[in-house]
C-alpha atoms as a printed R data frame, in Angstrom:
   type eleno elety resid chain resno       x       y        z
1  ATOM     1    CA   MET     A     1 -22.208 193.690  -96.839
2  ATOM     2    CA   GLY     A     2 -25.840 194.545  -95.944
3  ATOM     3    CA   ARG     A     3 -27.257 198.009  -96.175
4  ATOM     4    CA   SER     A     4 -28.243 199.880  -93.073
5  ATOM     5    CA   ASN     A     5 -31.762 201.228  -93.118
6  ATOM     6    CA   PRO     A     6 -32.159 204.537  -91.277
7  ATOM     7    CA   GLY     A     7 -35.927 204.332  -91.748
8  ATOM     8    CA   ALA     A     8 -36.229 201.235  -89.602
9  ATOM     9    CA   SER     A     9 -34.452 202.864  -86.667
10 ATOM    10    CA   LEU     A    10 -36.470 206.065  -87.111
11 ATOM    11    CA   LEU     A    11 -39.723 204.130  -86.973
12 ATOM    12    CA   ALA     A    12 -38.542 202.200  -83.915
13 ATOM    13    CA   THR     A    13 -37.628 205.468  -82.178
14 ATOM    14    CA   THR     A    14 -40.985 206.992  -83.056
15 ATOM    15    CA   ARG     A    15 -42.808 203.947  -81.709
16 ATOM    16    CA   ARG     A    16 -40.953 204.282  -78.390
17 ATOM    17    CA   CYS     A    17 -41.848 207.976  -78.158
18 ATOM    18    CA   LEU     A    18 -45.580 207.559  -78.767
19 ATOM    19    CA   HIS     A    19 -48.053 206.200  -76.280
20 ATOM    20    CA   PRO     A    20 -48.241 202.507  -77.296
21 ATOM    21    CA   VAL     A    21 -52.042 202.371  -77.394
22 ATOM    22    CA   ILE     A    22 -52.265 205.470  -79.577
23 ATOM    23    CA   CYS     A    23 -49.547 204.127  -81.857
24 ATOM    24    CA   ASP     A    24 -51.426 200.839  -82.265
25 ATOM    25    CA   GLU     A    25 -54.688 202.691  -82.953
26 ATOM    26    CA   CYS     A    26 -52.908 204.768  -85.567
27 ATOM    27    CA   LYS     A    27 -51.410 201.762  -87.351
28 ATOM    28    CA   GLU     A    28 -54.828 200.096  -87.436
29 ATOM    29    CA   SER     A    29 -56.782 203.193  -88.471
30 ATOM    30    CA   PHE     A    30 -58.361 203.220  -91.910
31 ATOM    31    CA   LYS     A    31 -56.349 206.296  -92.866
32 ATOM    32    CA   CYS     A    32 -52.961 204.755  -92.033
33 ATOM    33    CA   ALA     A    33 -53.551 201.067  -92.798
34 ATOM    34    CA   ALA     A    34 -52.613 201.371  -96.476
35 ATOM    35    CA   LEU     A    35 -49.481 203.332  -95.588
36 ATOM    36    CA   VAL     A    36 -48.443 200.688  -93.059
37 ATOM    37    CA   LYS     A    37 -48.711 198.050  -95.795
38 ATOM    38    CA   HIS     A    38 -46.751 200.290  -98.185
39 ATOM    39    CA   PHE     A    39 -44.088 200.822  -95.503
40 ATOM    40    CA   GLU     A    40 -43.757 197.072  -94.842
41 ATOM    41    CA   HIS     A    41 -43.478 196.340  -98.579
42 ATOM    42    CA   CYS     A    42 -40.839 199.053  -98.975
43 ATOM    43    CA   GLN     A    43 -38.876 197.757  -95.966
44 ATOM    44    CA   GLN     A    44 -38.873 194.263  -97.476
45 ATOM    45    CA   LYS     A    45 -37.671 195.649 -100.803
46 ATOM    46    CA   VAL     A    46 -34.869 197.646  -99.171
47 ATOM    47    CA   SER     A    47 -33.768 194.767  -96.947
48 ATOM    48    CA   ASN     A    48 -33.549 192.571 -100.066
49 ATOM    49    CA   GLY     A    49 -31.210 195.135 -101.668
50 ATOM    50    CA   LYS     A    50 -33.729 196.285 -104.279
51 ATOM    51    CA   GLY     A    51 -34.372 199.786 -102.925
52 ATOM    52    CA   PHE     A    52 -32.759 203.062 -103.879
53 ATOM    53    CA   ASN     A    53 -29.540 204.153 -102.197
54 ATOM    54    CA   GLY     A    54 -30.515 205.772  -98.888
55 ATOM    55    CA   GLU     A    55 -34.203 204.855  -99.191
56 ATOM    56    CA   ALA     A    56 -35.858 204.995  -95.779
57 ATOM    57    CA   CYS     A    57 -39.542 204.204  -96.511
58 ATOM    58    CA   VAL     A    58 -40.923 206.180  -93.578
59 ATOM    59    CA   GLU     A    59 -41.886 209.608  -94.916
60 ATOM    60    CA   GLU     A    60 -45.521 208.983  -95.789
61 ATOM    61    CA   LEU     A    61 -46.117 206.728  -92.805
62 ATOM    62    CA   MET     A    62 -44.683 209.296  -90.384
63 ATOM    63    CA   HIS     A    63 -46.994 212.008  -91.728
64 ATOM    64    CA   CYS     A    64 -49.959 209.761  -91.049
65 ATOM    65    CA   VAL     A    65 -48.732 208.831  -87.576
66 ATOM    66    CA   ASP     A    66 -48.094 212.496  -86.775
67 ATOM    67    CA   GLU     A    67 -51.514 213.622  -87.984
68 ATOM    68    CA   TYR     A    68 -53.309 210.834  -86.147
69 ATOM    69    CA   ALA     A    69 -51.329 210.721  -82.912
70 ATOM    70    CA   ALA     A    70 -50.411 214.354  -82.253
71 ATOM    71    CA   PRO     A    71 -53.930 215.591  -81.397
72 ATOM    72    CA   LYS     A    72 -54.511 212.595  -79.118
73 ATOM    73    CA   LEU     A    73 -51.195 213.099  -77.321
74 ATOM    74    CA   PHE     A    74 -51.642 216.856  -76.882
75 ATOM    75    CA   ALA     A    75 -55.177 216.296  -75.554
76 ATOM    76    CA   LYS     A    76 -53.639 214.345  -72.653
77 ATOM    77    CA   LEU     A    77 -51.436 217.255  -71.548
78 ATOM    78    CA   PRO     A    78 -52.634 219.228  -68.518
């Protein structure tokens, strides 16, 4: 039976919550690009059953997304 990966659903939820353009800019930014690659590698490892029990792979990536996107999102508030 395959493992569920809570990190994948968390990332999907976060992507829906962020403005899509800002999210894309964040993923492509120099600061976050390495973390996106690390996240994708980790997701592949977990989906192949080689990760740790409960490994989610999103912690570092979410910090980068938060730091990059939050100021841009709050700047759009009235």
